[in-house]
Coordinates of N, CA, C and O in Angstrom, one line a residue:
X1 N -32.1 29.8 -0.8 CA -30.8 30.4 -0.9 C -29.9 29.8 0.2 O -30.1 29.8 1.4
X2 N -28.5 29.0 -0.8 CA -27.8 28.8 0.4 C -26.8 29.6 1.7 O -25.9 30.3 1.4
X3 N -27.1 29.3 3.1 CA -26.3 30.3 3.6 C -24.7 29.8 3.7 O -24.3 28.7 3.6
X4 N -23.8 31.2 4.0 CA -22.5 31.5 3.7 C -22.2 30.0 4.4 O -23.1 29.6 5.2
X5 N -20.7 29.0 4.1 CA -20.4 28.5 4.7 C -19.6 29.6 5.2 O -19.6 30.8 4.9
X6 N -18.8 28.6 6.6 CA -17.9 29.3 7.6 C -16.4 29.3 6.6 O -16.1 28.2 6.2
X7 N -15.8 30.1 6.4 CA -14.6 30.2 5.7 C -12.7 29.8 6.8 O -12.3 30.4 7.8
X8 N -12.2 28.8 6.2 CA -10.8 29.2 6.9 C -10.2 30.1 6.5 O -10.0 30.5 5.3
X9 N -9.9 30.8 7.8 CA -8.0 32.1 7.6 C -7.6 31.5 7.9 O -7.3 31.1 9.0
X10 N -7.3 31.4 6.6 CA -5.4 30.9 6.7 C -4.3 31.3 8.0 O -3.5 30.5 8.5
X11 N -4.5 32.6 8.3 CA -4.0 33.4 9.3 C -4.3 33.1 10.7 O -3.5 33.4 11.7
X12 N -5.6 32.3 10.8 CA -5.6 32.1 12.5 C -5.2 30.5 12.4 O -6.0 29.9 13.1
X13 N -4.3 29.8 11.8 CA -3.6 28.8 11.1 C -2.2 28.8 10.9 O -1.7 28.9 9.8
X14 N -1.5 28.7 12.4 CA -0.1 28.5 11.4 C -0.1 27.4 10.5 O -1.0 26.6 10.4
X15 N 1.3 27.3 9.6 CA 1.1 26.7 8.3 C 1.0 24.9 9.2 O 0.0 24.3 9.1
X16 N 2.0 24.5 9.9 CA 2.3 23.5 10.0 C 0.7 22.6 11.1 O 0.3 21.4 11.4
X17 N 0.2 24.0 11.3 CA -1.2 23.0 12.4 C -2.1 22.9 11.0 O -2.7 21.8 10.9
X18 N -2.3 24.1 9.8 CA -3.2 23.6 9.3 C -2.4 22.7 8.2 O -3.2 22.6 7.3
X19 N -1.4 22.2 8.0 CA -0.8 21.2 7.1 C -1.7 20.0 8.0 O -2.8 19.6 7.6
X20 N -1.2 19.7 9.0 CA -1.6 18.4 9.4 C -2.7 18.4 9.8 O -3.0 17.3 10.1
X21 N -3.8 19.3 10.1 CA -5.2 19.3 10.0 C -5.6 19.0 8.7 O -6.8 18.7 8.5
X22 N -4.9 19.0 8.0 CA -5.4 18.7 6.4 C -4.8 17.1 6.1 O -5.6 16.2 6.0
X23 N -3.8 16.9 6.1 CA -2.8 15.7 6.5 C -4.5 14.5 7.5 O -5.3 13.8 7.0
X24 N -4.5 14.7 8.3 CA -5.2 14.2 9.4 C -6.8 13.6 8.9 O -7.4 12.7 9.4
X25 N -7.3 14.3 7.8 CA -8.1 14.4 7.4 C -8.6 13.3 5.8 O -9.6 13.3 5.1
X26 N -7.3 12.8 5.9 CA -7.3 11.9 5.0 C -7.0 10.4 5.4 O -6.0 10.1 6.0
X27 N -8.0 9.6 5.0 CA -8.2 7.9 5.4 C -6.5 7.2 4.9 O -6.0 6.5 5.8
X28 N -6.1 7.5 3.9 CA -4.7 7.1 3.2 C -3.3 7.6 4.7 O -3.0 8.6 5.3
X29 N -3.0 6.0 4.8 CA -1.7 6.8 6.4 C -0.3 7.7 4.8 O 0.2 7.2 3.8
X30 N -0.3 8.6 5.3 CA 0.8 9.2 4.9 C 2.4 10.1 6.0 O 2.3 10.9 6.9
X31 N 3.6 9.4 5.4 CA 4.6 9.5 6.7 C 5.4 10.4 5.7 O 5.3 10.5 4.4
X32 N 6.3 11.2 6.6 CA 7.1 11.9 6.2 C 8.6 11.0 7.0 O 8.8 10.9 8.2
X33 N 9.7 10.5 6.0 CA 10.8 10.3 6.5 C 12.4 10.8 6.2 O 12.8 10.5 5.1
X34 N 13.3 11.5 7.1 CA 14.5 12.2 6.8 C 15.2 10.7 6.4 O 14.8 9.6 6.6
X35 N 16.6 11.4 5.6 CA 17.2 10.2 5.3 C 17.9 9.5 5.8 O 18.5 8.6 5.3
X36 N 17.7 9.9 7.2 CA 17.8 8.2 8.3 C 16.9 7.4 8.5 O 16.7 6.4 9.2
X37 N 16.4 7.8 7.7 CA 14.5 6.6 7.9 C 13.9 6.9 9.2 O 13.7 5.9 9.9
X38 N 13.5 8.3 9.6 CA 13.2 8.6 11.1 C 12.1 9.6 10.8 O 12.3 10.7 10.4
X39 N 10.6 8.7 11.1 CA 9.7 9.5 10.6 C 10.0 10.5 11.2 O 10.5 10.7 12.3
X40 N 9.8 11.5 10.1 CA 9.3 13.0 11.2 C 8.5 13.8 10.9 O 8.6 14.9 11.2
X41 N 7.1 13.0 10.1 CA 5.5 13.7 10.0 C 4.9 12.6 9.8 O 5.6 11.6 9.7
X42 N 3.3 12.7 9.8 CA 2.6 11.5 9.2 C 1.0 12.2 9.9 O 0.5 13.2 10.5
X43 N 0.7 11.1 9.3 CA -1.2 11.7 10.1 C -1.6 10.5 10.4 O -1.1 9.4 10.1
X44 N -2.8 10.8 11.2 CA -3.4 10.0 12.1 C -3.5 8.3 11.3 O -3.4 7.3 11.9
X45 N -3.8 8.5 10.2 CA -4.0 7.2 9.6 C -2.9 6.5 9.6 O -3.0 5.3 9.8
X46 N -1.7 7.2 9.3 CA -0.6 6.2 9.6 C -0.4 6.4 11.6 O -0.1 5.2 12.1
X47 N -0.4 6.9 12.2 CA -0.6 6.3 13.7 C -1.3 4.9 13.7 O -0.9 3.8 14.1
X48 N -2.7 5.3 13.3 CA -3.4 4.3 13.6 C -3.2 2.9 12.7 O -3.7 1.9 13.2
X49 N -2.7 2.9 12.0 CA -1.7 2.0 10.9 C -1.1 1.0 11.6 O -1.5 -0.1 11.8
X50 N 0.2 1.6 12.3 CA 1.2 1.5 13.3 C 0.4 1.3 14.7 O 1.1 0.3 15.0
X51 N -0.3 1.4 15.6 CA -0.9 1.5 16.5 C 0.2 2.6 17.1 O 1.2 1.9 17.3
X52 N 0.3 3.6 17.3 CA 1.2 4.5 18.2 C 0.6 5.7 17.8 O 0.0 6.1 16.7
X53 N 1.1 6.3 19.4 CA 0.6 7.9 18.9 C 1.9 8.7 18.1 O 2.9 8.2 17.6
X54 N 1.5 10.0 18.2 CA 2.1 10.9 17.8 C 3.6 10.9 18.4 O 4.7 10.4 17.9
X55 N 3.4 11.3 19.2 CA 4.6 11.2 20.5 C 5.6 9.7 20.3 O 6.8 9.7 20.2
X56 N 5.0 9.0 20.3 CA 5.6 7.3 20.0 C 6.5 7.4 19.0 O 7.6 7.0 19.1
X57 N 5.8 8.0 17.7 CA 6.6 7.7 16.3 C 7.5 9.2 16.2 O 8.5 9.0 15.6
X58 N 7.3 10.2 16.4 CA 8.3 10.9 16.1 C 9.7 10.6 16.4 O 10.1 10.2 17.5
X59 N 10.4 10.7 15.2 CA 11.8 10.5 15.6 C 12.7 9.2 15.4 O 13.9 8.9 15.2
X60 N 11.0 8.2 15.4 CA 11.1 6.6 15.6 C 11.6 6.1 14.1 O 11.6 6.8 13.0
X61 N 11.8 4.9 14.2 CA 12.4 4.4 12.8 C 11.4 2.8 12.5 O 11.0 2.1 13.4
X62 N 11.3 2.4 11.3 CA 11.0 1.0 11.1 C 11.7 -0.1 12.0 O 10.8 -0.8 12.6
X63 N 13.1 -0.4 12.4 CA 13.1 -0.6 13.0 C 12.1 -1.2 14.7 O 11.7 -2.3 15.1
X64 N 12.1 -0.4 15.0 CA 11.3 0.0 16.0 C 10.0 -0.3 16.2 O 9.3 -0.3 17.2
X65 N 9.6 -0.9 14.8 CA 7.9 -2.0 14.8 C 7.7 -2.5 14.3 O 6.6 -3.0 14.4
X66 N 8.6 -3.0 13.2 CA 8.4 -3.7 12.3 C 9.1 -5.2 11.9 O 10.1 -4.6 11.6
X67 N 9.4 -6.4 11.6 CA 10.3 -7.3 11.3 C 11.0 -7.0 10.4 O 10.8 -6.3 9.4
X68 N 12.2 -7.8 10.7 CA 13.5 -7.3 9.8 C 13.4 -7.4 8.6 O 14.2 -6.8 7.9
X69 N 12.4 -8.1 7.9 CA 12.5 -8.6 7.0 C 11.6 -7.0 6.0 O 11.9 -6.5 4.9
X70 N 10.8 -6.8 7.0 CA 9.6 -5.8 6.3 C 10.6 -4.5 6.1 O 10.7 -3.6 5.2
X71 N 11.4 -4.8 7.2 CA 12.6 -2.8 7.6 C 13.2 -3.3 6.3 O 12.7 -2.6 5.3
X72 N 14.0 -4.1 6.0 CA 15.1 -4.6 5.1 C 14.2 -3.9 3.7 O 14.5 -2.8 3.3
X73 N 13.1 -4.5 3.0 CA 12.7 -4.2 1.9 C 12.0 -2.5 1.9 O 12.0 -1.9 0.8
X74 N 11.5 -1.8 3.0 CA 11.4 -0.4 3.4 C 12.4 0.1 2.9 O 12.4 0.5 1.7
X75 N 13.8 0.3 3.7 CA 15.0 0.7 3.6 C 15.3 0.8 2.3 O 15.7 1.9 1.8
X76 N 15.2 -0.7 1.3 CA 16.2 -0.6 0.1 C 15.3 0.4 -0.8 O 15.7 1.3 -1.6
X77 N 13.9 0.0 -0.6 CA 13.0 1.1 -1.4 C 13.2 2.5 -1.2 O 13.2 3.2 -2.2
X78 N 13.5 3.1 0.3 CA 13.6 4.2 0.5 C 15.1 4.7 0.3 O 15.2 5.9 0.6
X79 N 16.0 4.1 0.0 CA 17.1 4.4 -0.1 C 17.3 4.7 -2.1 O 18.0 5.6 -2.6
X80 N 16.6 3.8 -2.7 CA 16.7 4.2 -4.0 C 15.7 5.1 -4.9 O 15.7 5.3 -6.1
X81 N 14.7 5.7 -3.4 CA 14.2 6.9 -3.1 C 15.3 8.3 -3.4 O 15.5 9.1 -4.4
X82 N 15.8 8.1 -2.2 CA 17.4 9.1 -1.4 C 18.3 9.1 -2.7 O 18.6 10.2 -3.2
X83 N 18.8 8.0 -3.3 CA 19.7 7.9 -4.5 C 19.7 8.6 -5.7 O 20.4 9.5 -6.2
X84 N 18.5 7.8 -6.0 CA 17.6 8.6 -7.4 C 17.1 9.5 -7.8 O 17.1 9.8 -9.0
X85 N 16.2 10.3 -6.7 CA 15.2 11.4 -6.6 C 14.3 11.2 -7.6 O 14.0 12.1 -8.3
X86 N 13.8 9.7 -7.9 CA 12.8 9.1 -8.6 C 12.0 8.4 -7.7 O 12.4 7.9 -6.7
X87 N 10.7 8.4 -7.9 CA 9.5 8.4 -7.6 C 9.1 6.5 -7.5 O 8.8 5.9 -8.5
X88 N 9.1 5.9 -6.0 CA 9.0 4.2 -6.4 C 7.5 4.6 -6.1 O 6.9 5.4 -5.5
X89 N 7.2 3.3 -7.1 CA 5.8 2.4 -6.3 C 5.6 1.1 -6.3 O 5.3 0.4 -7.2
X90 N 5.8 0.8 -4.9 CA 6.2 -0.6 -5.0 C 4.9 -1.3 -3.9 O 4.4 -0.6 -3.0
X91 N 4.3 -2.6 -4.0 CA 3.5 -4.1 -3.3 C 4.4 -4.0 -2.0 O 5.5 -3.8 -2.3
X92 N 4.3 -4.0 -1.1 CA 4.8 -4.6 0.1 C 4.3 -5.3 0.7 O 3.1 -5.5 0.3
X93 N 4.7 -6.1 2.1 CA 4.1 -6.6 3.3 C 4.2 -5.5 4.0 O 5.1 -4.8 4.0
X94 N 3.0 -5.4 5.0 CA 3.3 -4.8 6.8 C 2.5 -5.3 7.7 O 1.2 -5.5 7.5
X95 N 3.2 -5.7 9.0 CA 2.4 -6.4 10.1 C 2.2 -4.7 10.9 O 3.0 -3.9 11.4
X96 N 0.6 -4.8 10.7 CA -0.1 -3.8 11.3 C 0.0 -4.3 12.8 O 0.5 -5.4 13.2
X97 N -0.6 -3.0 13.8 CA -0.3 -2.8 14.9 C -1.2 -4.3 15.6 O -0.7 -4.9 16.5
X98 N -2.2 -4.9 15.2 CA -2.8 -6.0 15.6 C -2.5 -7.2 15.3 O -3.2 -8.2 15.5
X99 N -1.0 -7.2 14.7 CA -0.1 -8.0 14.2 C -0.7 -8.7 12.9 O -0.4 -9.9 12.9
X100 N -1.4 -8.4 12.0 CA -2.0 -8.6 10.8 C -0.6 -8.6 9.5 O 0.4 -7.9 9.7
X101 N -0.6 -9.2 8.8 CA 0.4 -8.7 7.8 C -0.7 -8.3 6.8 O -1.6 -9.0 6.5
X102 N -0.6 -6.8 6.1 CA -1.6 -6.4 5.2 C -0.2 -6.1 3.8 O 1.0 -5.8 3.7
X103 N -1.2 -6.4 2.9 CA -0.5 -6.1 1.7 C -0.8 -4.9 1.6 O -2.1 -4.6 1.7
X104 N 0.3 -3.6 1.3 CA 0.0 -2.4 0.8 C 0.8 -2.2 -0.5 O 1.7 -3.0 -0.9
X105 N 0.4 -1.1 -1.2 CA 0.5 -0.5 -2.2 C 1.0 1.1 -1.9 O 0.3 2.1 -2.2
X106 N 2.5 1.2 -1.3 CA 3.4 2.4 -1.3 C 4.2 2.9 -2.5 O 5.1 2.4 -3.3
X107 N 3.5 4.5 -2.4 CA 4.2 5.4 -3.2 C 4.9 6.5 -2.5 O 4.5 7.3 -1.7
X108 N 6.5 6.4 -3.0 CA 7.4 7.4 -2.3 C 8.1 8.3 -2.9 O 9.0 8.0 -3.7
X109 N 7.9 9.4 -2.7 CA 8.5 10.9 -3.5 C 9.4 11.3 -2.6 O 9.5 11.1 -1.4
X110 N 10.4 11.9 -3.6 CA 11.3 12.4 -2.8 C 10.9 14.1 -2.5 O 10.3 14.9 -3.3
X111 N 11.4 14.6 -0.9 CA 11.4 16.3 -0.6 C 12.7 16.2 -0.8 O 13.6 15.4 -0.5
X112 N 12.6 17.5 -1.6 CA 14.0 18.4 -2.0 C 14.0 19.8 -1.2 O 13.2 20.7 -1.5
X113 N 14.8 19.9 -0.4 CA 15.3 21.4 -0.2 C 14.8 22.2 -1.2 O 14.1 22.0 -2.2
X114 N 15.4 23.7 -0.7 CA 15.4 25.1 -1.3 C 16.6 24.6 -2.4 O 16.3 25.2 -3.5
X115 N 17.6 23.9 -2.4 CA 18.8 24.1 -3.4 C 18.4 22.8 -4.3 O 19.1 22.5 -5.3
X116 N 17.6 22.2 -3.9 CA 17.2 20.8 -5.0 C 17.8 19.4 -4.6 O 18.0 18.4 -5.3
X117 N 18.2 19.8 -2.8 CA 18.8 18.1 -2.4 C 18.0 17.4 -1.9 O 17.1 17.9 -1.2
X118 N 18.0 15.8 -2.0 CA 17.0 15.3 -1.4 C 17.0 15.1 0.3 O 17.6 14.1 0.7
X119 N 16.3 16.0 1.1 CA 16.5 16.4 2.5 C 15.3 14.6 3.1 O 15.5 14.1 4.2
X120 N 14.5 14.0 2.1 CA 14.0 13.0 2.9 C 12.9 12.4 1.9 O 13.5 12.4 0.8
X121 N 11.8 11.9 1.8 CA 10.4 11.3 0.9 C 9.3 11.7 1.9 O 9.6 12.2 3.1
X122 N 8.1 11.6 1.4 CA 6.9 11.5 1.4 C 7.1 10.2 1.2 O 7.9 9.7 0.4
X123 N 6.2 9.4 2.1 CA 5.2 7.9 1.6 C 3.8 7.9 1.2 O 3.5 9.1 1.3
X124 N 2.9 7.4 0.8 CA 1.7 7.3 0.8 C 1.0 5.6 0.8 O 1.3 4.9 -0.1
X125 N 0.6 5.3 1.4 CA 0.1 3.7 1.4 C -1.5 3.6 1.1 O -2.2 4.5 1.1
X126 N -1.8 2.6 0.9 CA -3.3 2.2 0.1 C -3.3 0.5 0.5 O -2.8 -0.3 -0.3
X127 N -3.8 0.1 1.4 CA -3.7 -1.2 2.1 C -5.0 -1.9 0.6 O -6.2 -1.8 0.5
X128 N -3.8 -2.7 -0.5 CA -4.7 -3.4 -0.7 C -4.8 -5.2 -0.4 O -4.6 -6.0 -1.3
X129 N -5.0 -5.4 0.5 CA -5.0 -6.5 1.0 C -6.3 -7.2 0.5 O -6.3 -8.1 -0.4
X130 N -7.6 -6.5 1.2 CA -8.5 -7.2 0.3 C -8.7 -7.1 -1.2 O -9.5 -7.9 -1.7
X131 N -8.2 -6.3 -1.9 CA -8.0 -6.2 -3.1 C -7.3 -7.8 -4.1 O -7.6 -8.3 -5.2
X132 N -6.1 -8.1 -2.7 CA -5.0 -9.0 -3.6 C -5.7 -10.0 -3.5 O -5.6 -10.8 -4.6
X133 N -6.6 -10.5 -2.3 CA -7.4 -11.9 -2.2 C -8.1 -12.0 -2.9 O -8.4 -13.1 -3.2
X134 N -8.8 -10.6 -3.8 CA -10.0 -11.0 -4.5 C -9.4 -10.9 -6.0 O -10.2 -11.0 -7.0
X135 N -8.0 -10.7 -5.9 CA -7.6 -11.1 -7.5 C -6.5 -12.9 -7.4 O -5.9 -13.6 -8.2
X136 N -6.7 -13.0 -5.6 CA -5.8 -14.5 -6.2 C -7.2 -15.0 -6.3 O -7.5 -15.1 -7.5
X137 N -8.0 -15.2 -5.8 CA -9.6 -16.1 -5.6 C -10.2 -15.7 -7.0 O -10.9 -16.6 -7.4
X138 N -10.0 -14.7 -8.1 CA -10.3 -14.8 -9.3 C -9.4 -15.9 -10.0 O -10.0 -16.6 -10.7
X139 N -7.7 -16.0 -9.7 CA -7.4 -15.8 -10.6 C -6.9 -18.0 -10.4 O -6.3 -18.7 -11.2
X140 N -7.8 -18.6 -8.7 CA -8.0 -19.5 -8.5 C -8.9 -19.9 -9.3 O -8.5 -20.7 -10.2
X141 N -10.1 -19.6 -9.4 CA -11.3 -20.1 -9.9 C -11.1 -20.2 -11.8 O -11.5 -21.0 -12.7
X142 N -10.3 -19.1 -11.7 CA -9.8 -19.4 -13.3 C -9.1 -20.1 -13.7 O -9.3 -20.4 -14.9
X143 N -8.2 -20.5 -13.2 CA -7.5 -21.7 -13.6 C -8.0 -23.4 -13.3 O -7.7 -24.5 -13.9
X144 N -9.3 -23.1 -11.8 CA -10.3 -24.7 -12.0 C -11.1 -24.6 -12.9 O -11.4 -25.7 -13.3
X145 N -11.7 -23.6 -13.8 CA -12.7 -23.5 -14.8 C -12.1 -23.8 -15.9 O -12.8 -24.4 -16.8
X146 N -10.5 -23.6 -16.2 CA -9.0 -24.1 -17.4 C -9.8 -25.9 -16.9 O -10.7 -26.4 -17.5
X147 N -9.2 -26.3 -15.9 CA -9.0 -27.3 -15.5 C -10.2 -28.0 -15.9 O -10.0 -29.0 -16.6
X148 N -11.7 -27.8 -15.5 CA -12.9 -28.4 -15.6 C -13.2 -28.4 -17.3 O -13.5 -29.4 -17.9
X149 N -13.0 -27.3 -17.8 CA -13.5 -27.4 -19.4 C -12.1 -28.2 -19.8 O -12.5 -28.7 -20.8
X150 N -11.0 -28.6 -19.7 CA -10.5 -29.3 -20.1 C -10.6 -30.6 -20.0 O -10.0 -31.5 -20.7
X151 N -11.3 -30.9 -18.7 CA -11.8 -32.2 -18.4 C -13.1 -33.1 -19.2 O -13.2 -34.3 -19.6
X152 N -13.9 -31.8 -19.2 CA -15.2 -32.1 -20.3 C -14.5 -32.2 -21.6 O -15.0 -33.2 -22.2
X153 N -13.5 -31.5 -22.3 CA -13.0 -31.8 -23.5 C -13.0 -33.4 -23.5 O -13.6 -34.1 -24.3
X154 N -12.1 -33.7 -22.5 CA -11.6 -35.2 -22.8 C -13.0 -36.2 -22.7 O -13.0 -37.2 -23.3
X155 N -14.2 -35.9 -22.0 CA -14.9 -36.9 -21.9 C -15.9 -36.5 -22.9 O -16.4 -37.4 -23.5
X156 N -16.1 -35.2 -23.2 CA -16.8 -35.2 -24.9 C -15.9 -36.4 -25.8 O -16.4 -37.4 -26.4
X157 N -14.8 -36.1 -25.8 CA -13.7 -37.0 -26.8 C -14.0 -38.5 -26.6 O -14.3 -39.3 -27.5
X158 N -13.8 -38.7 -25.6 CA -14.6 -40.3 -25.5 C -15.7 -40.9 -25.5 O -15.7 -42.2 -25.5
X159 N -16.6 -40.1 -25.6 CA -17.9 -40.1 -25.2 C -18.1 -40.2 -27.5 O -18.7 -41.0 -28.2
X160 N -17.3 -39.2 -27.7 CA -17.9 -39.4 -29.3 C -17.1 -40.7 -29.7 O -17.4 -41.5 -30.6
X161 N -16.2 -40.6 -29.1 CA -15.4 -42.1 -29.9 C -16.1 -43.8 -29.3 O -16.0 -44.9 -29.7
X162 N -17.0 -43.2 -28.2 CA -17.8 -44.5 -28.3 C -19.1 -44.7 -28.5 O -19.8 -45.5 -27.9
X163 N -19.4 -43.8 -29.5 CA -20.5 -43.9 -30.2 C -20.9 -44.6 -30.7 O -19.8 -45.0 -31.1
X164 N -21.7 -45.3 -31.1 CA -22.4 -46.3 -32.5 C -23.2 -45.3 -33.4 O -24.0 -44.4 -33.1
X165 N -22.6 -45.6 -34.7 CA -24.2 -45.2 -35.5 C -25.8 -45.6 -35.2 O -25.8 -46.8 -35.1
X166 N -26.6 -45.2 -35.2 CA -27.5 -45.4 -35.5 C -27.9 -46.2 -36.7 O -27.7 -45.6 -37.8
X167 N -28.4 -47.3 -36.9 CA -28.8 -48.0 -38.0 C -30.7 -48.0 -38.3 O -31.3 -48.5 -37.3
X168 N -31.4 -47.5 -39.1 CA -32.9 -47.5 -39.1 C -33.1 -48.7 -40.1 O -34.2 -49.1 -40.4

Protein backbone atom coordinates (compact mmCIF):
# COMPACT_ATOMS: atom_id res chain seq x y z
CA UNK A 1 0.00 0.00 0.00
CA UNK A 2 1.16 3.24 -1.18
CA UNK A 3 1.58 5.92 1.54
CA UNK A 4 -0.24 9.35 1.26
CA UNK A 5 1.99 11.77 -0.72
CA UNK A 6 2.50 15.14 1.00
CA UNK A 7 -0.26 17.47 -0.63
CA UNK A 8 0.18 21.38 -1.69
CA UNK A 9 -2.31 24.22 -0.12
CA UNK A 10 -2.73 26.21 -2.25
CA UNK A 11 -3.30 28.58 0.67
CA UNK A 12 0.06 28.44 2.49
CA UNK A 13 1.12 29.67 -1.29
CA UNK A 14 0.53 32.95 -2.41
CA UNK A 15 -0.43 32.80 -6.07
CA UNK A 16 2.62 34.54 -7.43
CA UNK A 17 5.49 32.37 -5.10
CA UNK A 18 3.68 29.33 -6.23
CA UNK A 19 3.35 30.51 -9.99
CA UNK A 20 7.09 30.81 -10.14
CA UNK A 21 7.80 27.71 -8.07
CA UNK A 22 6.08 26.05 -10.77
CA UNK A 23 7.53 28.52 -13.54
CA UNK A 24 11.16 27.44 -11.93
CA UNK A 25 10.56 23.99 -12.25
CA UNK A 26 10.67 23.78 -15.76
CA UNK A 27 14.10 23.04 -17.97
CA UNK A 28 12.36 25.41 -21.00
CA UNK A 29 13.74 29.44 -20.08
CA UNK A 30 10.38 31.08 -20.17
CA UNK A 31 10.18 35.30 -19.90
CA UNK A 32 7.43 37.34 -19.33
CA UNK A 33 7.80 40.84 -21.32
CA UNK A 34 5.50 44.40 -20.98
CA UNK A 35 5.29 46.25 -24.17
CA UNK A 36 8.49 47.97 -23.63
CA UNK A 37 10.32 44.83 -23.99
CA UNK A 38 11.19 44.97 -20.14
CA UNK A 39 11.24 41.59 -18.79
CA UNK A 40 9.08 41.40 -15.91
CA UNK A 41 8.91 37.46 -15.11
CA UNK A 42 10.87 34.53 -16.26
CA UNK A 43 12.27 31.37 -14.34
CA UNK A 44 15.36 30.25 -13.51
CA UNK A 45 16.10 28.64 -16.89
CA UNK A 46 15.89 31.73 -18.65
CA UNK A 47 18.30 33.40 -15.83
CA UNK A 48 20.51 30.85 -16.37
CA UNK A 49 20.04 31.28 -20.31
CA UNK A 50 21.07 34.85 -19.90
CA UNK A 51 23.67 34.27 -17.06
CA UNK A 52 21.95 36.90 -14.59
CA UNK A 53 20.03 36.67 -11.62
CA UNK A 54 16.78 37.57 -10.76
CA UNK A 55 17.52 40.99 -9.55
CA UNK A 56 19.82 41.63 -12.82
CA UNK A 57 16.92 41.09 -15.30
CA UNK A 58 13.93 42.52 -13.77
CA UNK A 59 13.00 45.54 -15.42
CA UNK A 60 16.02 44.90 -17.84
CA UNK A 61 15.57 44.84 -21.68
CA UNK A 62 17.37 42.92 -24.66
CA UNK A 63 19.18 45.61 -25.06
CA UNK A 64 21.05 45.23 -22.13
CA UNK A 65 22.73 41.62 -23.31
CA UNK A 66 22.33 41.08 -26.28
CA UNK A 67 23.80 42.35 -29.93
CA UNK A 68 21.94 44.68 -31.95
CA UNK A 69 21.44 42.57 -34.38
CA UNK A 70 19.81 39.62 -32.06
CA UNK A 71 17.60 42.92 -30.07
CA UNK A 72 16.57 44.21 -33.71
CA UNK A 73 14.97 40.68 -34.85
CA UNK A 74 13.55 40.12 -30.89
CA UNK A 75 11.81 43.49 -31.11
CA UNK A 76 10.26 43.15 -34.61
CA UNK A 77 8.97 39.63 -33.49
CA UNK A 78 7.71 40.93 -30.37
CA UNK A 79 6.21 43.87 -31.63
CA UNK A 80 4.05 41.92 -34.28
CA UNK A 81 3.34 40.06 -31.02
CA UNK A 82 1.90 43.64 -29.41
CA UNK A 83 0.22 44.51 -32.97
CA UNK A 84 -1.49 41.43 -33.81
CA UNK A 85 -2.37 39.47 -30.68
CA UNK A 86 -1.25 36.51 -32.81
CA UNK A 87 0.76 33.91 -31.69
CA UNK A 88 4.68 33.94 -33.52
CA UNK A 89 7.02 31.09 -33.72
CA UNK A 90 9.92 31.93 -35.02
CA UNK A 91 14.27 30.18 -35.44
CA UNK A 92 16.31 32.76 -33.96
CA UNK A 93 19.98 33.41 -32.94
CA UNK A 94 21.06 34.10 -29.14
CA UNK A 95 24.56 34.66 -27.77
CA UNK A 96 24.06 32.85 -24.43
CA UNK A 97 25.66 34.20 -21.27
CA UNK A 98 29.14 32.18 -22.19
CA UNK A 99 29.02 34.01 -25.37
CA UNK A 100 27.87 30.92 -27.46
CA UNK A 101 25.42 31.87 -30.30
CA UNK A 102 22.60 29.03 -29.83
CA UNK A 103 19.87 28.57 -32.30
CA UNK A 104 16.55 28.71 -30.51
CA UNK A 105 13.14 27.88 -31.43
CA UNK A 106 10.78 30.96 -29.67
CA UNK A 107 7.16 30.90 -29.10
CA UNK A 108 5.33 34.18 -28.17
CA UNK A 109 1.75 34.62 -26.91
CA UNK A 110 0.28 37.48 -26.25
CA UNK A 111 -1.19 38.54 -22.15
CA UNK A 112 -4.39 40.35 -22.48
CA UNK A 113 -5.72 42.22 -19.61
CA UNK A 114 -9.14 41.92 -17.84
CA UNK A 115 -10.70 44.12 -20.90
CA UNK A 116 -8.84 42.05 -23.77
CA UNK A 117 -5.71 44.55 -24.37
CA UNK A 118 -2.55 43.33 -25.09
CA UNK A 119 -0.80 44.45 -21.61
CA UNK A 120 2.64 42.28 -22.83
CA UNK A 121 3.66 38.22 -24.25
CA UNK A 122 4.78 35.23 -22.75
CA UNK A 123 8.04 33.73 -24.60
CA UNK A 124 8.96 30.26 -24.45
CA UNK A 125 12.44 29.03 -25.97
CA UNK A 126 13.66 25.40 -26.88
CA UNK A 127 17.46 25.81 -27.69
CA UNK A 128 17.64 23.77 -30.77
CA UNK A 129 21.11 24.14 -31.67
CA UNK A 130 22.13 20.70 -31.58
CA UNK A 131 19.10 19.73 -33.29
CA UNK A 132 20.01 22.31 -36.38
CA UNK A 133 23.66 20.63 -36.72
CA UNK A 134 22.34 17.34 -36.91
CA UNK A 135 19.85 18.31 -39.69
CA UNK A 136 22.62 20.50 -41.64
CA UNK A 137 25.25 17.27 -41.17
CA UNK A 138 22.19 15.07 -42.59
CA UNK A 139 21.34 17.22 -45.05
CA UNK A 140 25.50 17.54 -45.99
CA UNK A 141 25.96 13.95 -46.33
CA UNK A 142 22.94 13.91 -48.56
CA UNK A 143 23.80 15.89 -51.05
CA UNK A 144 27.75 13.94 -51.08
CA UNK A 145 25.81 10.60 -51.44
CA UNK A 146 23.66 12.89 -54.74
CA UNK A 147 27.15 13.74 -55.63
CA UNK A 148 28.99 10.07 -55.31
CA UNK A 149 26.04 7.97 -56.98
CA UNK A 150 26.14 10.44 -59.57
CA UNK A 151 29.72 9.94 -60.08
CA UNK A 152 29.41 6.08 -60.29
CA UNK A 153 26.61 6.72 -62.86
CA UNK A 154 29.13 8.30 -65.05
CA UNK A 155 31.86 5.67 -64.62
CA UNK A 156 29.22 2.69 -64.91
CA UNK A 157 28.56 4.76 -68.32
CA UNK A 158 32.01 4.47 -69.46
CA UNK A 159 32.92 1.60 -68.16
CA UNK A 160 29.91 -0.11 -70.37
CA UNK A 161 30.78 1.92 -73.40
CA UNK A 162 34.23 0.34 -73.25
CA UNK A 163 33.37 -2.87 -73.23
CA UNK A 164 34.25 -5.54 -75.85
CA UNK A 165 32.04 -8.38 -76.63
CA UNK A 166 33.06 -11.40 -75.75
CA UNK A 167 33.86 -13.63 -78.76
CA UNK A 168 33.92 -17.80 -77.97
Amino acid sequence: MASEAPRIDPSDWPGAVLLQATLDTLPDPIFVKDRGHRWIAFNAAFAALVGRTRAELLGRSDPDLFPPEQVEVFWRLDDAVFDTGEINENEENLTGADGVVRTIWTRKYPLRGQDGAILGLCGVITDVTELRARMQEAERRETEIKEQTAALTVQRETLDSLALPVVE
